[in-house]
């Protein structure tokens, strides 16, 4: 696996120094096809709990790949990926940063000299230079959306664990999210140079808390005598790698297992035990490894390294992933990073090894390749109404004109370059200067420039090809989650022919915001700047939300957590120099209707922009009953999920999905309103009405809205999208008011899923505080539960790992805690999972630290919104009135 293998085909040069081997890396580089270039591309992310060493590891990767001349340091704010002022000041990652580099690096002046594929085939995958597009993600729970939008476009990931703390709560959370996207992962146990590092316990926790079998590809090399970390033992290649203490980590000494036995017989024996355990584990999950084991006379040590690598790769790419390769090191001490980069090349997938991306086109759900091959129309549209009989052949012909399809997953407002839109291209290519149609917004924009990003530095490029991550400069409207397609000769107004103009890649789900604060301009002259600046923040971070309290006129900014809003406030005031007063941070409750209301119709007849505009809309409202919502769109209706567990049903019994009349007695949509525009306008009006409830002024939650569309009565030649949206907003607001008069609206509060990590001797006090003073419900203590409450996998899919069967080498200073018995040691870490109202968790960290002597940590996420009743409702409403009076 490791690139320091001294085979004739290796790219490494060997020097013999006093019986030892010291290696310096070079690479083979070949002229390659586009397909081969894609096979040598890795789109990966680094995911972990806060302070596990994600950014520190990334900085070493950049240094060893030759992208930087010095190693950036988090503490002094010199890192490449944490370049925002707030990141440097706080020493944490806030925005996911994208960097591209080659590993192994291409030596200067090394041209693409040969196309000798026979020679290339002799080389190991990690001996050939790969392009790695890496995204360093935040670890703090408040920036979960940054992680989610990164996971959406990744092909693989490196999960970093703190060797002292073990598997922490945020790691579990992100691991579950990666399960949701079926992302292959490898694990790097970091900080093994620290006092208290417990590799053995961490390996056991990988099985018990991440529900995956750890395949130890490396184990720590503890120096005999003082037991300090001096290197790693390569289980796959049966060798030892030694880093000189205090060095920059570029020079590595390599010892065979026989040489290791002369230096440290105990560690040599442990290396052999680890190899046996690795082969046994792979044999349970890979049939080819069983055959290899038998071919080599059941000798675990005789199986070639290349065969072990191939088996590890097969197991890593299985879905669901039951085996995770594990590596060891200490990034801050420059130990173990280069072998980890080799593992990225060797074990993680290329873009064309990933599942076909999901799409939605019109009312159909399918995959992108099915559409582009022309098969979607033939297999799914044949049974449509007579009005659609010609659609299949037309669609099959049009898909051939789609030159590229991409997802915008991040938007950044750069002070020098303007708006940067990060995209992942899934098919074809996006070229500089091309007209790109945004199917989510229904608009066309030109791509004036394209970049490949190196954190806050960039290089100009002419195109972004399939499988690559790049940046488009100058798009004025594209947002996170939008689908962009390149279609030559596209009509700037209407886009590609229907239904291609409705093609959307699987969107990025935005979690509900649970805190809010008021934003008021210091003077009327500042109102426009504040409004424009907030729109910039929203475009960058869709997990922020801006709403207007129509009674008070206040602007409210909502976010995922207190730190999230503090960072947004700092950007608003310090980065954008906005002159505004920011209120205190408050909980963002919800309201929910408890009984169905009557239909309400609103007729809009006013001028918009000096021109007459007319529209009519009819709506009804009721509590959401998921049993009555179909999983698929019924004929003559549209089922649209909305944020905050709301749902919109649009009934159009006289219209086809293209907006045509179903019979000669019906009326089609007018030329200025196509069906997609109709749906977009109606949805916009509904969401505006749901932003404020009738009783407390909070957004509505778990509400079912039904709109009734009749073109004969509601739409005419003077109808505009804006008029439709406004009429719908008033119709929905009207039915909400009518429902409030007939019945009450419940106040809903966010209830958090909280995971707390503490020492054993602090367990009693923390549990008592949660269950009594804070009104929480304890779900589990450590492994009491059989499945993770937030896991997207069913109990049948989620792996239950017997930790007693996991091989893990002993730690040099073992305290007797082996990870199999969670109560074996008084100082063992315990993990409490509970559901607690968010109101009771405000300021909890300070209290937890006082209970645990500063050692306790926790993470939380929204679990659900629950109705507030009884004395608790009285207390909260009094607080609201007091805040209003204040």
Coordinates of N, CA and C in Angstrom, one line a residue, residues 42-46 132-135 154-158:
X42 N -9.7 12.2 -7.1 CA -10.3 11.9 -5.9 C -11.0 13.2 -5.3
X43 N -12.3 13.2 -5.2 CA -13.0 14.2 -4.5 C -13.3 13.8 -3.1
X44 N -12.6 14.3 -2.2 CA -12.7 13.8 -0.8 C -12.9 15.0 0.2
X45 N -13.4 14.6 1.3 CA -13.6 15.6 2.4 C -12.9 15.0 3.7
X46 N -12.5 15.9 4.6 CA -12.0 15.6 5.9 C -13.1 15.9 6.9
X132 N -6.1 15.3 -6.3 CA -7.0 15.3 -5.1 C -7.7 16.6 -4.9
X133 N -9.0 16.6 -5.0 CA -9.8 17.8 -4.7 C -10.3 17.6 -3.2
X134 N -9.8 18.3 -2.3 CA -10.0 18.1 -0.9 C -10.8 19.2 -0.3
X135 N -11.8 18.9 0.5 CA -12.6 19.9 1.2 C -12.5 19.7 2.7
X154 N -19.2 14.8 -2.4 CA -17.9 14.1 -2.2 C -18.1 12.6 -2.8
X155 N -16.9 12.1 -3.2 CA -16.8 10.7 -3.6 C -16.3 9.8 -2.5
X156 N -15.5 10.4 -1.5 CA -14.9 9.7 -0.4 C -14.6 10.6 0.7
X157 N -14.2 10.1 1.8 CA -13.9 10.9 3.0 C -12.8 10.3 3.9
X158 N -12.1 11.1 4.5 CA -11.1 10.7 5.6 C -11.7 11.2 6.9

